[in-house]
Coordinates of C-alpha atoms in Angstrom, one line a residue:
M100 CA 92.1 96.6 96.9
N101 CA 92.0 100.3 96.2
P102 CA 92.7 102.2 99.4
Q103 CA 90.8 105.4 100.2
I104 CA 91.8 108.2 102.4
P105 CA 90.2 107.5 105.8
V106 CA 87.8 110.1 107.3
D107 CA 89.9 110.4 110.4
Y108 CA 93.3 110.5 108.7
T109 CA 95.1 111.5 111.9
E110 CA 93.8 108.5 113.8
Y111 CA 94.6 106.2 110.8
T112 CA 98.1 107.5 110.7
K113 CA 98.7 107.0 114.4
Q114 CA 97.4 103.4 114.2
S115 CA 99.4 102.7 111.0
F116 CA 102.6 104.0 112.6
G117 CA 102.1 101.7 115.6
K118 CA 101.6 98.8 113.3
L119 CA 104.6 99.7 111.2
C120 CA 106.8 99.8 114.3
D121 CA 105.5 96.4 115.4
K122 CA 106.2 95.1 111.9
I123 CA 109.8 96.5 111.9
Y124 CA 110.3 94.8 115.3
E125 CA 108.8 91.5 114.0
C126 CA 110.9 91.5 110.9
Y127 CA 114.2 92.6 112.4
F128 CA 114.0 91.0 115.9
S129 CA 116.8 88.6 115.2
Y130 CA 119.1 91.5 114.4
Y131 CA 117.8 93.6 117.2
R132 CA 118.9 91.0 119.8
T133 CA 122.5 91.2 118.5
I134 CA 123.0 95.0 119.2
P135 CA 124.2 96.4 122.5
K136 CA 121.5 96.8 125.2
E137 CA 122.0 100.6 125.2
L138 CA 121.2 100.8 121.5
Q139 CA 118.3 98.3 121.9
K140 CA 116.7 100.8 124.4
K141 CA 117.0 103.6 121.8
L142 CA 115.5 101.4 119.1
S143 CA 112.6 100.0 121.1
I144 CA 109.1 99.8 119.7
Q145 CA 108.0 102.5 122.2
N146 CA 110.7 104.9 120.9
C147 CA 109.8 104.0 117.3
K148 CA 106.2 105.0 118.0
Q149 CA 107.1 108.1 119.9
K150 CA 109.4 109.3 117.2
L151 CA 106.9 108.8 114.4
L152 CA 104.2 110.7 116.4
E153 CA 106.5 113.7 117.1
N154 CA 105.0 116.8 115.5
L155 CA 102.3 114.6 113.9
D156 CA 99.7 117.4 113.7
K157 CA 102.2 119.7 112.0
K158 CA 103.3 117.0 109.6
I159 CA 99.7 116.1 108.7
A160 CA 98.8 119.7 108.1
L161 CA 101.3 119.7 105.3
H162 CA 99.7 116.8 103.6
N163 CA 97.2 117.3 100.7
S164 CA 94.8 114.7 99.3
K165 CA 97.5 113.4 96.9
T166 CA 100.1 112.7 99.7
K167 CA 97.4 111.3 102.0
L168 CA 96.4 108.8 99.4
L169 CA 100.1 107.9 98.7
A170 CA 100.6 107.4 102.5
V171 CA 97.6 105.1 102.8
Q172 CA 98.7 103.1 99.8
C173 CA 102.3 102.9 101.0
Y174 CA 101.5 101.9 104.6
E175 CA 99.0 99.2 103.4
K176 CA 101.6 97.7 101.0
M177 CA 104.3 97.7 103.8
L178 CA 102.0 96.1 106.3
E179 CA 100.8 93.5 103.8
S180 CA 104.4 92.6 102.8
S181 CA 106.3 89.6 104.1
C182 CA 109.3 90.3 106.3
K183 CA 111.6 89.2 103.4
K184 CA 110.1 91.9 101.2
F185 CA 109.4 94.6 103.8
M186 CA 112.5 96.7 103.2
M187 CA 112.2 96.4 99.4
V188 CA 108.6 97.4 99.5
S189 CA 109.3 100.4 101.7
Y190 CA 112.0 101.5 99.2
A191 CA 110.7 100.4 95.8
E192 CA 106.9 100.3 96.0
P193 CA 105.7 103.2 93.7
S194 CA 103.5 104.8 96.3
C195 CA 106.3 104.7 98.9
Y196 CA 108.8 106.1 96.4
S197 CA 106.4 108.9 95.4
L198 CA 105.6 109.7 99.1
R199 CA 109.3 110.0 99.9
K200 CA 109.8 112.4 97.0
E201 CA 106.8 114.5 98.1
N202 CA 108.0 114.4 101.7
K203 CA 111.4 116.0 100.8
S204 CA 109.6 119.3 100.3
F205 CA 107.4 118.7 103.4
L206 CA 110.5 118.3 105.6
K207 CA 111.8 121.7 104.3
N208 CA 108.5 123.3 105.3
L209 CA 108.4 121.5 108.6
A210 CA 111.8 122.9 109.6
E211 CA 110.5 126.5 109.0

């Protein structure tokens, strides 16, 4: 499969973030249950989704077609991965790695 940039990239991003939070919870639920209740509240799926959506329009405005395509490729690979490989994919998958590199400069611009 060769992912394309969706026409409504903002909506795609919102949906993908929600799915990624669900995947993180699914993959790490057994660990999640072992942490203190107070921390569990901070690390809830709802908080995950809320944090990812903060300043979303501002973040997306900084993306160009290259970074949008990298994001789509990275998100798809992460969502397709098994829980055993999820963390490795998020770190080592070439599109995710490239996206992290690109985002370093975006984060500087976002702070301005």
